[in-house]
Short mmCIF file of C-alpha atoms and ligand atoms in Angstrom, two decimals:
data_model
loop_
_atom_site.label_atom_id
_atom_site.label_comp_id
_atom_site.label_asym_id
_atom_site.label_seq_id
_atom_site.Cartn_x
_atom_site.Cartn_y
_atom_site.Cartn_z
CA MET A 1 -189.46 148.85 113.81
CA THR A 2 -186.32 149.41 117.01
CA ILE A 3 -186.81 152.35 119.75
CA GLY A 4 -183.59 152.61 120.95
CA VAL A 5 -183.71 153.98 124.90
CA LEU A 6 -180.06 155.97 125.63
CA ALA A 7 -179.15 154.23 128.45
CA LEU A 8 -175.95 156.27 130.34
CA GLN A 9 -178.34 157.45 133.28
CA GLY A 10 -181.40 157.36 134.75
CA ASP A 11 -184.60 155.95 134.40
CA PHE A 12 -184.10 153.94 131.23
CA SER A 13 -185.12 150.63 131.93
CA LEU A 14 -188.71 151.45 133.40
CA HIS A 15 -188.56 153.15 129.42
CA SER A 16 -187.83 149.92 127.12
CA LYS A 17 -190.15 147.73 130.04
CA ILE A 18 -193.33 150.15 129.02
CA LEU A 19 -191.60 149.55 124.94
CA ASP A 20 -191.70 145.57 126.15
CA ARG A 21 -195.05 145.66 127.34
CA LEU A 22 -196.10 147.73 124.10
CA ASN A 23 -194.93 145.23 122.64
CA VAL A 24 -191.97 147.15 120.53
CA LYS A 25 -188.49 145.85 120.02
CA ASN A 26 -186.42 148.27 122.06
CA ILE A 27 -182.39 148.16 122.86
CA LEU A 28 -180.46 149.84 125.13
CA VAL A 29 -177.76 152.90 123.74
CA ARG A 30 -174.23 152.99 124.99
CA LYS A 31 -171.95 153.46 121.71
CA LYS A 32 -171.57 154.90 119.11
CA GLU A 33 -173.29 151.50 116.57
CA ASP A 34 -175.96 150.62 118.75
CA PHE A 35 -177.42 153.79 116.54
CA ASP A 36 -177.08 151.79 113.01
CA ASN A 37 -179.61 149.11 114.73
CA ILE A 38 -182.92 151.64 116.10
CA ASN A 39 -185.35 154.08 114.29
CA GLY A 40 -186.37 156.32 117.45
CA LEU A 41 -184.93 157.17 120.49
CA ILE A 42 -186.00 157.97 124.09
CA ILE A 43 -183.33 160.24 125.74
CA PRO A 44 -184.61 159.82 129.58
CA GLY A 45 -184.95 161.90 132.43
CA GLY A 46 -182.05 161.42 135.11
CA GLU A 47 -179.53 163.86 136.01
CA SER A 48 -178.69 166.56 132.80
CA THR A 49 -175.67 167.44 134.15
CA VAL A 50 -174.54 163.86 134.02
CA LEU A 51 -175.55 162.86 131.24
CA SER A 52 -174.21 165.48 129.38
CA LEU A 53 -170.96 164.83 130.88
CA LEU A 54 -171.53 161.19 129.80
CA ILE A 55 -173.07 161.87 126.55
CA LYS A 56 -169.64 164.28 126.07
CA LYS A 57 -167.51 160.92 127.53
CA PHE A 58 -169.10 158.49 125.22
CA ASN A 59 -168.18 161.04 122.36
CA LEU A 60 -172.39 160.66 121.36
CA PHE A 61 -172.92 164.32 121.03
CA ASN A 62 -172.44 164.60 117.28
CA LYS A 63 -174.28 160.91 117.09
CA ILE A 64 -177.45 161.44 118.74
CA LYS A 65 -178.03 165.36 116.48
CA ASN A 66 -176.83 163.67 113.33
CA PHE A 67 -179.90 161.09 114.30
CA SER A 68 -182.14 163.87 115.05
CA LYS A 69 -181.97 165.36 111.29
CA SER A 70 -183.60 161.43 109.89
CA HIS A 71 -185.28 160.46 113.00
CA CYS A 72 -187.48 160.66 115.93
CA VAL A 73 -186.47 161.59 119.44
CA TYR A 74 -188.32 162.13 122.51
CA GLY A 75 -187.24 163.23 125.80
CA THR A 76 -187.76 163.33 128.80
CA CYS A 77 -188.15 165.97 131.48
CA ALA A 78 -183.40 165.55 131.67
CA GLY A 79 -183.58 163.63 128.40
CA ALA A 80 -186.11 167.01 127.18
CA ILE A 81 -183.59 169.51 129.18
CA LEU A 82 -180.70 168.20 126.70
CA MET A 83 -182.43 167.89 123.67
CA SER A 84 -183.37 172.18 124.63
CA LYS A 85 -181.90 175.21 121.94
CA LYS A 86 -180.62 177.06 125.49
CA CYS A 87 -181.00 176.09 129.01
CA ASP A 88 -180.36 178.50 132.17
CA ASP A 89 -177.74 176.28 133.56
CA ASN A 90 -174.46 176.74 131.27
CA LYS A 91 -172.76 174.01 132.50
CA ILE A 92 -175.40 171.50 130.11
CA ASN A 93 -173.96 171.43 126.87
CA THR A 94 -177.55 171.35 124.67
CA LEU A 95 -178.47 169.28 121.92
CA SER A 96 -180.02 172.04 120.62
CA LEU A 97 -182.97 169.45 118.81
CA ILE A 98 -186.02 171.68 119.58
CA ASN A 99 -186.42 175.35 119.80
CA ILE A 100 -186.86 176.00 123.62
CA LYS A 101 -185.29 176.76 126.65
CA SER A 102 -185.52 174.65 129.77
CA PHE A 103 -185.21 175.99 133.41
CA ARG A 104 -183.79 173.14 136.18
CA ASN A 105 -185.63 172.30 138.45
CA PHE A 106 -188.21 175.01 137.90
CA TYR A 107 -191.28 173.35 140.41
CA GLY A 108 -188.25 173.26 143.12
CA ARG A 109 -186.40 170.36 144.90
CA GLN A 110 -187.02 166.36 144.74
CA ILE A 111 -189.49 167.24 147.80
CA ASP A 112 -191.53 169.82 145.36
CA SER A 113 -192.05 167.04 143.69
CA PHE A 114 -196.07 165.95 142.74
CA THR A 115 -198.23 164.21 140.16
CA LYS A 116 -200.76 166.17 138.61
CA ASN A 117 -203.92 165.25 136.43
CA ILE A 118 -203.08 166.88 132.88
CA THR A 119 -204.73 167.02 129.53
CA ILE A 120 -202.87 166.06 126.52
CA ASN A 121 -204.43 167.25 123.25
CA PHE A 122 -205.17 163.79 121.45
CA LEU A 123 -206.76 162.26 124.38
CA LYS A 124 -209.80 162.68 125.50
CA LYS A 125 -209.46 161.43 129.55
CA LYS A 126 -206.96 163.23 131.57
CA ILE A 127 -203.51 160.95 132.99
CA ASN A 128 -201.86 161.05 136.00
CA VAL A 129 -198.23 162.21 135.74
CA SER A 130 -195.04 162.68 137.89
CA PHE A 131 -193.14 166.31 137.82
CA ILE A 132 -190.00 165.24 139.04
CA ARG A 133 -187.73 168.35 139.99
CA ALA A 134 -188.86 169.27 136.29
CA PRO A 135 -187.83 171.96 134.38
CA LYS A 136 -190.39 174.30 133.00
CA PHE A 137 -190.03 175.24 129.35
CA ASP A 138 -190.10 178.71 127.01
CA CYS A 139 -190.57 177.97 123.44
CA LEU A 140 -188.11 180.47 121.27
CA SER A 141 -190.57 180.63 118.62
CA ASN A 142 -194.18 179.74 117.85
CA ASP A 143 -194.36 177.09 115.30
CA LEU A 144 -194.52 174.51 118.18
CA ASP A 145 -196.81 172.24 118.97
CA ILE A 146 -198.08 172.33 122.40
CA LEU A 147 -199.96 168.94 123.11
CA GLY A 148 -200.01 169.59 127.12
CA LYS A 149 -199.91 172.48 129.23
CA VAL A 150 -200.06 172.55 133.67
CA GLY A 151 -201.23 176.42 134.08
CA ASP A 152 -199.90 178.45 130.95
CA ASN A 153 -196.61 176.04 131.06
CA PRO A 154 -196.61 173.90 127.93
CA VAL A 155 -194.73 170.93 129.31
CA LEU A 156 -195.33 168.52 126.13
CA ILE A 157 -194.27 169.69 122.85
CA LYS A 158 -194.00 168.20 119.21
CA LYS A 159 -192.05 169.87 116.47
CA GLU A 160 -191.75 167.71 113.61
CA ASN A 161 -189.70 164.36 114.57
CA MET A 162 -188.93 166.02 118.38
CA LEU A 163 -190.71 165.27 120.94
CA VAL A 164 -190.05 166.65 125.02
CA SER A 165 -191.92 166.56 128.13
CA SER A 166 -191.07 167.70 131.01
CA PHE A 167 -193.23 164.60 133.24
CA HIS A 168 -192.01 161.05 133.12
CA PRO A 169 -194.71 159.21 131.40
CA GLU A 170 -192.31 156.01 132.31
CA LEU A 171 -194.09 156.82 135.41
CA SER A 172 -197.74 156.79 134.65
CA ASN A 173 -200.25 154.60 134.70
CA SER A 174 -201.19 155.44 130.77
CA THR A 175 -199.20 154.28 128.38
CA GLU A 176 -200.63 156.96 125.92
CA VAL A 177 -197.91 159.65 125.65
CA HIS A 178 -195.13 156.73 124.88
CA LYS A 179 -198.30 154.88 121.71
CA TYR A 180 -198.28 159.02 120.28
CA PHE A 181 -194.13 158.27 120.19
CA ILE A 182 -194.86 154.65 118.84
CA ASN A 183 -196.94 156.52 116.30
CA MET A 184 -194.59 159.01 115.29
CA VAL A 185 -191.13 156.69 114.93
CA LYS A 186 -193.85 154.37 113.04
CA ASN A 187 -194.83 157.34 110.84
CA ASN A 188 -191.09 158.54 109.90
CA VAL A 189 -190.06 154.61 109.58
CA LYS A 190 -193.23 154.65 106.53
CA SER A 191 -192.25 157.65 104.51
CA PHE A 192 -188.34 156.78 104.26
CA LYS A 193 -189.15 153.55 102.60
N1 LIG B 1 -183.88 168.52 137.49
C1 LIG B 1 -183.02 167.07 136.74
C2 LIG B 1 -181.95 167.57 136.44
O1 LIG B 1 -182.15 169.45 135.72
C3 LIG B 1 -184.03 166.64 135.55
C4 LIG B 1 -184.49 165.71 136.95
C5 LIG B 1 -185.66 164.69 135.78
O2 LIG B 1 -185.40 164.07 135.20
N2 LIG B 1 -186.57 164.14 136.43
O3 LIG B 1 -181.40 167.38 135.37
#
């Protein structure tokens, strides 16, 4: 099993390091052919406007959309914004992989970034995670699994083989959210055998 980390811009190298630490084979994804060799994809945080332009420039928009039909995709922060059905900023050409609307920089500017202990449904202990110019997500339907919240705002959402978080799990001491995604990919690989 190999997980791809979209490596056009943003925090891709830390995701790759965490997968290395968890002994999960991974590659950096930059071109269409890379999709032939992966079973799941992480779209990292960074700058969604830039990522959106680069996805278009490298002709990866339809590739990612098609890949998502039969594979697991996890988007963190800017990655989640790109996976959204809608975004409050119409400069972003969203991939529409999950039925949420993202509101960019909802908690303020870089200086307003924060860390927080959050409760995740599948974990016994709280984990401390970073919100860096994080988006807010509105669910556009009630069939989404909300796995974590801050106040009333969902911050970790799953729908079938799609996962999004508004925080950066790669900056946390806990690798549990990555492990959760790795399991999603493993189960999906099994179901295709
Ligand atoms: N605010 C950024 C954006 O809208 C996301 C920041 C991040 O990924 N940490 O793209």
